Structures are given as structure tokens and as C-alpha cells.
Amino acid sequence: MKKGLLIVLSGPSGVGKGTILKEFVNDPELNLAYSVSMTTRKMRPGEIEGVNYNFVDRPAFEQAIRDGELLEYAEFVGNYYGTPEEAITGWLNQGKNVLLEIEVQGALQVKKSCPDALLIFIAPPSFEQLAQRLRGRQTEDEQTVNNRLAIARGELAQAQQYDYIVVNDTVEQAVEDLDCIVRANRFQTNNMKEFLDEVNHNA
Ligand code: 5GP
């Protein structure tokens, strides 16, 4: 069976990743499985264990690292975040496409260990607009917003290492662009090897 595609999405805090993802994951044609990460950060109001994250303490996370259970992990603003490998391998082998929503350090680790992974970076239309969106939320104080903007600057500087950049001007357009990228990727020669082998074998 044809293996599924590993899709890795990143983008700075405030860029609107969550909204885009909700639309994207629900596209039945994409046959997507969403990987739930493990984290040591505290659960936020409204979050659900096992749905948003598997929330664990630091010793449990460090044990998972030692046991080699994580495809990648990173420390982000004082907390660990990581992707458990087991479910992903299963899904990919069943031909399902798998979506990871992770930060930049983790995404670059995935690219190293899985060179066929598709790395997509969601960028704001401008840095100004990102700052406006973060301040507009009014859920964080100025210091927190400035910390997030400093991190965003670092992340944007790494965006050129991704395979594709999607600009989130409007959610509809960003989701459509993501769909296009994933669809086109299916027909890349790399991903059509099995088909070509079969056609050539029977020629
Ligand atoms: P938040 O705390 O806002 O949910 O997430 C903070 C950052 O961690 C986001 O950029 C998110 O994409 C990233 N993140 C979530 N899960 C993972 C993961 O499994 N691995 C890595 N490397 N980053 C993650």
C-alpha cells in the first residue's frame, strides 16, 4: 500500500494556525490523521486531555525521551513539547496522511529524520499585522506579547528552510492554498514511484 504523507505545519503564535487547521483537518478528501502531542505545559481553560495534548509532568516527558518514544521534541518557552512516534508510523503505513502542528525546532528535526515530510510554514501578511493580531487578542499583557513577537521573529527567520510558505491573509485563501500544496505533492515523482514501478513492470 502507498504510504501516507507526513505534513508538518508551523507558524508564529497569533498567525491563526488554529483556525486554519480546523478547516483543513475536516476536509474528508485529505484523509488526515492529527497527531496529539505530549507537553509539560499547564492545561489552559477549555482544553481537553488527549484531545489538545497529552499533559504530562517533566519526569514523564524525560522518560519518554529516554525510551525513544518521540519522533521529535523541543523546549519552547520553558516547556517540553514532543510528538509520539508510534501512532504516526502506524497511520503512515495504513496510507493515512498525518498532520503535525509543531514549532520550528521540532519541524526541522522531522525533516532530518523523514526527508519526505512536507514542511509548510504559515506566515502573517506582515510583521506589523502579526503584532496587531497578538495585541488585539487582549488576553496577554504587553510583556507576554513582546516575548511572543521576539520568538516570532526567530521563527520567521527560519521559514526559508520550509518547503512551502502559506500567507494567512484570509483563512479561506490560506486553507485553499494548503489544499493545493498537499494535492500537488501527491503527484510529485517521488510520491508516484510505486505507480510508475507497476506501470513499467507491466509494460
Ligand atoms: P501552545 O503552548 O500555544 O499550545 O504551543 C506552543 C508551541 O508549541 C506552538 O508553536 C506549537 O506549534 C508547538 N507545539 C505543539 N506541539 C508540539 C510538538 O509536539 N512538538 C514541537 N516541537 N512543538 C509543538
PDB file of C-alpha atoms and ligand atoms in Angstrom:
ATOM      1  CA  MET A   1       0.000   0.000   0.000  1.00  0.00           C
ATOM      2  CA  LYS A   2       1.077   3.540  -0.700  1.00  0.00           C
ATOM      3  CA  LYS A   3       2.420   5.206   2.435  1.00  0.00           C
ATOM      4  CA  GLY A   4       0.745   8.337   3.729  1.00  0.00           C
ATOM      5  CA  LEU A   5       2.289  11.765   3.677  1.00  0.00           C
ATOM      6  CA  LEU A   6       3.684  13.418   6.796  1.00  0.00           C
ATOM      7  CA  ILE A   7       2.606  17.076   6.786  1.00  0.00           C
ATOM      8  CA  VAL A   8       4.292  19.445   9.237  1.00  0.00           C
ATOM      9  CA  LEU A   9       2.752  22.859   9.866  1.00  0.00           C
ATOM     10  CA  SER A  10       4.405  25.662  11.808  1.00  0.00           C
ATOM     11  CA  GLY A  11       3.854  29.351  12.220  1.00  0.00           C
ATOM     12  CA  PRO A  12       4.251  32.011  14.884  1.00  0.00           C
ATOM     13  CA  SER A  13       1.834  32.470  17.752  1.00  0.00           C
ATOM     14  CA  GLY A  14      -1.056  34.706  16.604  1.00  0.00           C
ATOM     15  CA  VAL A  15      -0.784  33.820  12.935  1.00  0.00           C
ATOM     16  CA  GLY A  16      -4.132  31.986  13.010  1.00  0.00           C
ATOM     17  CA  LYS A  17      -2.850  28.405  12.754  1.00  0.00           C
ATOM     18  CA  GLY A  18      -5.667  27.036  14.912  1.00  0.00           C
ATOM     19  CA  THR A  19      -8.446  28.397  12.716  1.00  0.00           C
ATOM     20  CA  ILE A  20      -6.786  27.260   9.512  1.00  0.00           C
ATOM     21  CA  LEU A  21      -6.147  23.806  10.953  1.00  0.00           C
ATOM     22  CA  LYS A  22      -9.759  23.295  11.998  1.00  0.00           C
ATOM     23  CA  GLU A  23     -10.896  23.816   8.408  1.00  0.00           C
ATOM     24  CA  PHE A  24      -8.077  21.825   6.904  1.00  0.00           C
ATOM     25  CA  VAL A  25      -8.375  18.753   9.150  1.00  0.00           C
ATOM     26  CA  ASN A  26     -12.066  18.478   8.310  1.00  0.00           C
ATOM     27  CA  ASP A  27     -11.514  18.069   4.568  1.00  0.00           C
ATOM     28  CA  PRO A  28     -12.535  14.411   4.113  1.00  0.00           C
ATOM     29  CA  GLU A  29     -10.665  14.100   0.825  1.00  0.00           C
ATOM     30  CA  LEU A  30      -7.348  14.625   2.553  1.00  0.00           C
ATOM     31  CA  ASN A  31      -7.770  11.529   4.764  1.00  0.00           C
ATOM     32  CA  LEU A  32      -5.852  13.235   7.567  1.00  0.00           C
ATOM     33  CA  ALA A  33      -4.950  11.929  10.982  1.00  0.00           C
ATOM     34  CA  TYR A  34      -3.983  14.567  13.538  1.00  0.00           C
ATOM     35  CA  SER A  35      -1.178  13.714  15.912  1.00  0.00           C
ATOM     36  CA  VAL A  36      -1.773  14.731  19.544  1.00  0.00           C
ATOM     37  CA  SER A  37       1.459  15.980  21.107  1.00  0.00           C
ATOM     38  CA  MET A  38       2.808  15.473  24.583  1.00  0.00           C
ATOM     39  CA  THR A  39       3.583  18.565  26.652  1.00  0.00           C
ATOM     40  CA  THR A  40       4.652  19.630  30.127  1.00  0.00           C
ATOM     41  CA  ARG A  41       2.802  22.936  29.941  1.00  0.00           C
ATOM     42  CA  LYS A  42      -0.250  23.515  32.119  1.00  0.00           C
ATOM     43  CA  MET A  43      -3.654  22.827  30.649  1.00  0.00           C
ATOM     44  CA  ARG A  44      -5.499  26.021  29.610  1.00  0.00           C
ATOM     45  CA  PRO A  45      -9.201  26.543  30.303  1.00  0.00           C
ATOM     46  CA  GLY A  46     -11.258  24.696  27.713  1.00  0.00           C
ATOM     47  CA  GLU A  47      -8.500  22.271  26.775  1.00  0.00           C
ATOM     48  CA  ILE A  48      -9.099  18.533  26.977  1.00  0.00           C
ATOM     49  CA  GLU A  49      -6.562  15.877  27.947  1.00  0.00           C
ATOM     50  CA  GLY A  50      -5.892  13.593  24.979  1.00  0.00           C
ATOM     51  CA  VAL A  51      -7.553  15.984  22.523  1.00  0.00           C
ATOM     52  CA  ASN A  52      -5.415  19.146  22.640  1.00  0.00           C
ATOM     53  CA  TYR A  53      -2.397  17.464  24.200  1.00  0.00           C
ATOM     54  CA  ASN A  54      -1.336  14.646  26.442  1.00  0.00           C
ATOM     55  CA  PHE A  55      -0.411  16.691  29.505  1.00  0.00           C
ATOM     56  CA  VAL A  56       2.433  15.119  31.493  1.00  0.00           C
ATOM     57  CA  ASP A  57       4.984  16.215  34.096  1.00  0.00           C
ATOM     58  CA  ARG A  58       8.690  16.716  33.351  1.00  0.00           C
ATOM     59  CA  PRO A  59       9.875  13.336  34.700  1.00  0.00           C
ATOM     60  CA  ALA A  60       7.320  11.516  32.494  1.00  0.00           C
ATOM     61  CA  PHE A  61       8.371  13.564  29.456  1.00  0.00           C
ATOM     62  CA  GLU A  62      12.061  12.924  30.126  1.00  0.00           C
ATOM     63  CA  GLN A  63      11.312   9.207  30.449  1.00  0.00           C
ATOM     64  CA  ALA A  64       9.593   9.276  27.031  1.00  0.00           C
ATOM     65  CA  ILE A  65      12.736  10.927  25.592  1.00  0.00           C
ATOM     66  CA  ARG A  66      14.971   8.249  27.133  1.00  0.00           C
ATOM     67  CA  ASP A  67      12.694   5.477  25.885  1.00  0.00           C
ATOM     68  CA  GLY A  68      12.987   6.836  22.336  1.00  0.00           C
ATOM     69  CA  GLU A  69       9.211   7.306  22.077  1.00  0.00           C
ATOM     70  CA  LEU A  70       9.348  10.724  20.430  1.00  0.00           C
ATOM     71  CA  LEU A  71       9.790  11.467  16.750  1.00  0.00           C
ATOM     72  CA  GLU A  72      10.929  14.964  17.770  1.00  0.00           C
ATOM     73  CA  TYR A  73      10.754  17.225  20.793  1.00  0.00           C
ATOM     74  CA  ALA A  74      11.705  20.751  21.733  1.00  0.00           C
ATOM     75  CA  GLU A  75      11.679  23.119  24.649  1.00  0.00           C
ATOM     76  CA  PHE A  76       9.502  26.150  23.944  1.00  0.00           C
ATOM     77  CA  VAL A  77       9.039  28.996  26.441  1.00  0.00           C
ATOM     78  CA  GLY A  78      10.087  26.782  29.340  1.00  0.00           C
ATOM     79  CA  ASN A  79       8.001  23.709  28.495  1.00  0.00           C
ATOM     80  CA  TYR A  80       8.647  20.498  26.630  1.00  0.00           C
ATOM     81  CA  TYR A  81       6.574  19.610  23.567  1.00  0.00           C
ATOM     82  CA  GLY A  82       7.001  16.394  21.596  1.00  0.00           C
ATOM     83  CA  THR A  83       5.461  14.093  19.014  1.00  0.00           C
ATOM     84  CA  PRO A  84       4.935  10.438  19.998  1.00  0.00           C
ATOM     85  CA  GLU A  85       6.180   8.287  17.136  1.00  0.00           C
ATOM     86  CA  GLU A  86       4.194   5.077  17.467  1.00  0.00           C
ATOM     87  CA  ALA A  87       0.763   6.182  16.215  1.00  0.00           C
ATOM     88  CA  ILE A  88       2.326   8.117  13.349  1.00  0.00           C
ATOM     89  CA  THR A  89       4.218   5.168  11.917  1.00  0.00           C
ATOM     90  CA  GLY A  90       1.022   3.093  12.046  1.00  0.00           C
ATOM     91  CA  TRP A  91      -1.061   5.719  10.264  1.00  0.00           C
ATOM     92  CA  LEU A  92       1.534   6.336   7.559  1.00  0.00           C
ATOM     93  CA  ASN A  93       1.792   2.593   6.902  1.00  0.00           C
ATOM     94  CA  GLN A  94      -2.009   2.431   6.577  1.00  0.00           C
ATOM     95  CA  GLY A  95      -1.786   5.077   3.864  1.00  0.00           C
ATOM     96  CA  LYS A  96      -3.200   7.873   6.009  1.00  0.00           C
ATOM     97  CA  ASN A  97      -1.784  11.372   5.762  1.00  0.00           C
ATOM     98  CA  VAL A  98      -0.599  12.661   9.128  1.00  0.00           C
ATOM     99  CA  LEU A  99      -0.623  16.275  10.275  1.00  0.00           C
ATOM    100  CA  LEU A 100       1.739  17.673  12.910  1.00  0.00           C
ATOM    101  CA  GLU A 101       1.343  21.218  14.188  1.00  0.00           C
ATOM    102  CA  ILE A 102       4.683  21.905  15.835  1.00  0.00           C
ATOM    103  CA  GLU A 103       7.206  24.695  16.306  1.00  0.00           C
ATOM    104  CA  VAL A 104      10.259  25.282  14.149  1.00  0.00           C
ATOM    105  CA  GLN A 105      12.995  23.365  16.029  1.00  0.00           C
ATOM    106  CA  GLY A 106      10.825  20.238  16.030  1.00  0.00           C
ATOM    107  CA  ALA A 107       9.848  20.643  12.380  1.00  0.00           C
ATOM    108  CA  LEU A 108      13.485  20.791  11.328  1.00  0.00           C
ATOM    109  CA  GLN A 109      14.217  17.614  13.323  1.00  0.00           C
ATOM    110  CA  VAL A 110      11.370  15.874  11.464  1.00  0.00           C
ATOM    111  CA  LYS A 111      12.788  16.963   8.108  1.00  0.00           C
ATOM    112  CA  LYS A 112      16.118  15.366   9.076  1.00  0.00           C
ATOM    113  CA  SER A 113      14.663  12.034  10.147  1.00  0.00           C
ATOM    114  CA  CYS A 114      11.877  11.946   7.492  1.00  0.00           C
ATOM    115  CA  PRO A 115      13.153  13.762   4.391  1.00  0.00           C
ATOM    116  CA  ASP A 116       9.866  13.034   2.562  1.00  0.00           C
ATOM    117  CA  ALA A 117       7.889  15.069   5.109  1.00  0.00           C
ATOM    118  CA  LEU A 118       6.196  18.163   3.698  1.00  0.00           C
ATOM    119  CA  LEU A 119       7.059  21.265   5.736  1.00  0.00           C
ATOM    120  CA  ILE A 120       4.656  24.170   5.449  1.00  0.00           C
ATOM    121  CA  PHE A 121       5.133  27.485   7.241  1.00  0.00           C
ATOM    122  CA  ILE A 122       2.142  29.738   7.885  1.00  0.00           C
ATOM    123  CA  ALA A 123       3.278  33.354   7.754  1.00  0.00           C
ATOM    124  CA  PRO A 124       1.417  36.563   8.588  1.00  0.00           C
ATOM    125  CA  PRO A 125       0.949  39.068   5.727  1.00  0.00           C
ATOM    126  CA  SER A 126       3.413  41.327   7.581  1.00  0.00           C
ATOM    127  CA  PHE A 127       5.160  41.519  10.946  1.00  0.00           C
ATOM    128  CA  GLU A 128       3.042  44.572  11.739  1.00  0.00           C
ATOM    129  CA  GLN A 129      -0.158  42.602  11.280  1.00  0.00           C
ATOM    130  CA  LEU A 130       1.104  39.802  13.499  1.00  0.00           C
ATOM    131  CA  ALA A 131       1.814  42.340  16.252  1.00  0.00           C
ATOM    132  CA  GLN A 132      -1.649  43.835  15.798  1.00  0.00           C
ATOM    133  CA  ARG A 133      -3.320  40.420  15.971  1.00  0.00           C
ATOM    134  CA  LEU A 134      -1.458  39.475  19.149  1.00  0.00           C
ATOM    135  CA  ARG A 135      -2.285  42.785  20.835  1.00  0.00           C
ATOM    136  CA  GLY A 136      -5.878  42.598  19.585  1.00  0.00           C
ATOM    137  CA  ARG A 137      -6.495  39.362  21.448  1.00  0.00           C
ATOM    138  CA  GLN A 138      -6.094  41.271  24.728  1.00  0.00           C
ATOM    139  CA  THR A 139      -5.575  38.002  26.549  1.00  0.00           C
ATOM    140  CA  GLU A 140      -1.913  38.647  27.305  1.00  0.00           C
ATOM    141  CA  ASP A 141      -0.043  41.540  28.891  1.00  0.00           C
ATOM    142  CA  GLU A 142       2.413  43.669  26.911  1.00  0.00           C
ATOM    143  CA  GLN A 143       5.433  41.742  28.229  1.00  0.00           C
ATOM    144  CA  THR A 144       3.981  38.414  27.048  1.00  0.00           C
ATOM    145  CA  VAL A 145       3.082  39.892  23.671  1.00  0.00           C
ATOM    146  CA  ASN A 146       6.634  41.229  23.299  1.00  0.00           C
ATOM    147  CA  ASN A 147       8.070  37.802  24.221  1.00  0.00           C
ATOM    148  CA  ARG A 148       5.871  36.141  21.591  1.00  0.00           C
ATOM    149  CA  LEU A 149       6.922  38.707  18.998  1.00  0.00           C
ATOM    150  CA  ALA A 150      10.594  38.060  19.779  1.00  0.00           C
ATOM    151  CA  ILE A 151      10.015  34.320  19.294  1.00  0.00           C
ATOM    152  CA  ALA A 152       8.042  35.012  16.095  1.00  0.00           C
ATOM    153  CA  ARG A 153      10.988  36.982  14.723  1.00  0.00           C
ATOM    154  CA  GLY A 154      13.240  33.953  15.257  1.00  0.00           C
ATOM    155  CA  GLU A 155      10.702  31.614  13.668  1.00  0.00           C
ATOM    156  CA  LEU A 156      10.171  33.818  10.611  1.00  0.00           C
ATOM    157  CA  ALA A 157      13.936  33.883  10.121  1.00  0.00           C
ATOM    158  CA  GLN A 158      13.856  30.064   9.772  1.00  0.00           C
ATOM    159  CA  ALA A 159      10.910  29.945   7.365  1.00  0.00           C
ATOM    160  CA  GLN A 160      13.163  29.636   4.346  1.00  0.00           C
ATOM    161  CA  GLN A 161      14.043  26.099   5.436  1.00  0.00           C
ATOM    162  CA  TYR A 162      10.429  25.004   4.853  1.00  0.00           C
ATOM    163  CA  ASP A 163       9.153  23.526   1.579  1.00  0.00           C
ATOM    164  CA  TYR A 164       6.220  25.954   1.251  1.00  0.00           C
ATOM    165  CA  ILE A 165       5.048  29.231   2.749  1.00  0.00           C
ATOM    166  CA  VAL A 166       1.348  29.968   3.097  1.00  0.00           C
ATOM    167  CA  VAL A 167       0.426  33.567   3.862  1.00  0.00           C
ATOM    168  CA  ASN A 168      -2.581  33.853   6.137  1.00  0.00           C
ATOM    169  CA  ASP A 169      -4.280  36.906   4.724  1.00  0.00           C
ATOM    170  CA  THR A 170      -7.745  35.374   4.790  1.00  0.00           C
ATOM    171  CA  VAL A 171      -8.487  31.970   6.308  1.00  0.00           C
ATOM    172  CA  GLU A 172     -10.370  30.779   3.189  1.00  0.00           C
ATOM    173  CA  GLN A 173      -7.440  31.564   0.912  1.00  0.00           C
ATOM    174  CA  ALA A 174      -4.896  30.024   3.293  1.00  0.00           C
ATOM    175  CA  VAL A 175      -6.903  26.777   3.532  1.00  0.00           C
ATOM    176  CA  GLU A 176      -7.277  26.660  -0.243  1.00  0.00           C
ATOM    177  CA  ASP A 177      -3.537  27.195  -0.670  1.00  0.00           C
ATOM    178  CA  LEU A 178      -2.791  24.401   1.802  1.00  0.00           C
ATOM    179  CA  ASP A 179      -5.122  22.056  -0.077  1.00  0.00           C
ATOM    180  CA  CYS A 180      -3.359  22.882  -3.350  1.00  0.00           C
ATOM    181  CA  ILE A 181       0.058  22.190  -1.874  1.00  0.00           C
ATOM    182  CA  VAL A 182      -0.954  18.836  -0.427  1.00  0.00           C
ATOM    183  CA  ARG A 183      -2.730  17.783  -3.619  1.00  0.00           C
ATOM    184  CA  ALA A 184       0.174  18.758  -5.868  1.00  0.00           C
ATOM    185  CA  ASN A 185       2.567  16.957  -3.587  1.00  0.00           C
ATOM    186  CA  ARG A 186       0.731  13.676  -4.144  1.00  0.00           C
ATOM    187  CA  PHE A 187       1.717  13.793  -7.809  1.00  0.00           C
ATOM    188  CA  GLN A 188       5.383  14.550  -7.276  1.00  0.00           C
ATOM    189  CA  THR A 189       7.511  11.935  -8.988  1.00  0.00           C
ATOM    190  CA  ASN A 190       8.858  10.864  -5.597  1.00  0.00           C
ATOM    191  CA  ASN A 191       5.356  10.007  -4.438  1.00  0.00           C
ATOM    192  CA  MET A 192       4.403   8.234  -7.667  1.00  0.00           C
ATOM    193  CA  LYS A 193       7.278   5.723  -7.545  1.00  0.00           C
ATOM    194  CA  GLU A 194       5.093   2.709  -6.755  1.00  0.00           C
ATOM    195  CA  PHE A 195       2.681   3.608  -9.530  1.00  0.00           C
ATOM    196  CA  LEU A 196       5.494   4.045 -12.037  1.00  0.00           C
ATOM    197  CA  ASP A 197       7.114   0.782 -10.952  1.00  0.00           C
ATOM    198  CA  GLU A 198       3.854  -1.065 -11.563  1.00  0.00           C
ATOM    199  CA  VAL A 199       3.202   0.549 -14.935  1.00  0.00           C
ATOM    200  CA  ASN A 200       6.754  -0.123 -16.029  1.00  0.00           C
ATOM    201  CA  HIS A 201       6.627  -3.673 -14.718  1.00  0.00           C
ATOM    202  CA  ASN A 202       3.575  -4.443 -16.843  1.00  0.00           C
ATOM    203  CA  ALA A 203       4.761  -2.573 -19.922  1.00  0.00           C
TER     204      ALA A 203
HETATM  205  P1  5GP B   1       0.911  26.163  22.793  1.00  0.00           P
HETATM  206  O1  5GP B   1       1.521  26.127  24.160  1.00  0.00           O
HETATM  207  O2  5GP B   1       0.476  27.547  22.408  1.00  0.00           O
HETATM  208  O3  5GP B   1      -0.182  25.124  22.629  1.00  0.00           O
HETATM  209  O4  5GP B   1       2.041  25.738  21.771  1.00  0.00           O
HETATM  210  C1  5GP B   1       3.267  26.401  21.732  1.00  0.00           C
HETATM  211  C2  5GP B   1       4.057  25.957  20.517  1.00  0.00           C
HETATM  212  O5  5GP B   1       4.388  24.562  20.622  1.00  0.00           O
HETATM  213  C3  5GP B   1       3.290  26.103  19.192  1.00  0.00           C
HETATM  214  O6  5GP B   1       4.169  26.727  18.267  1.00  0.00           O
HETATM  215  C4  5GP B   1       3.008  24.680  18.773  1.00  0.00           C
HETATM  216  O7  5GP B   1       3.008  24.553  17.374  1.00  0.00           O
HETATM  217  C5  5GP B   1       4.193  23.958  19.371  1.00  0.00           C
HETATM  218  N1  5GP B   1       3.978  22.515  19.541  1.00  0.00           N
HETATM  219  C6  5GP B   1       2.828  21.850  19.843  1.00  0.00           C
HETATM  220  N2  5GP B   1       3.046  20.526  19.900  1.00  0.00           N
HETATM  221  C7  5GP B   1       4.354  20.323  19.594  1.00  0.00           C
HETATM  222  C8  5GP B   1       5.186  19.161  19.459  1.00  0.00           C
HETATM  223  O8  5GP B   1       4.773  18.018  19.607  1.00  0.00           O
HETATM  224  N3  5GP B   1       6.492  19.369  19.161  1.00  0.00           N
HETATM  225  C9  5GP B   1       7.016  20.617  18.967  1.00  0.00           C
HETATM  226  N4  5GP B   1       8.292  20.694  18.638  1.00  0.00           N
HETATM  227  N5  5GP B   1       6.267  21.725  19.068  1.00  0.00           N
HETATM  228  C10 5GP B   1       4.956  21.592  19.384  1.00  0.00           C
END
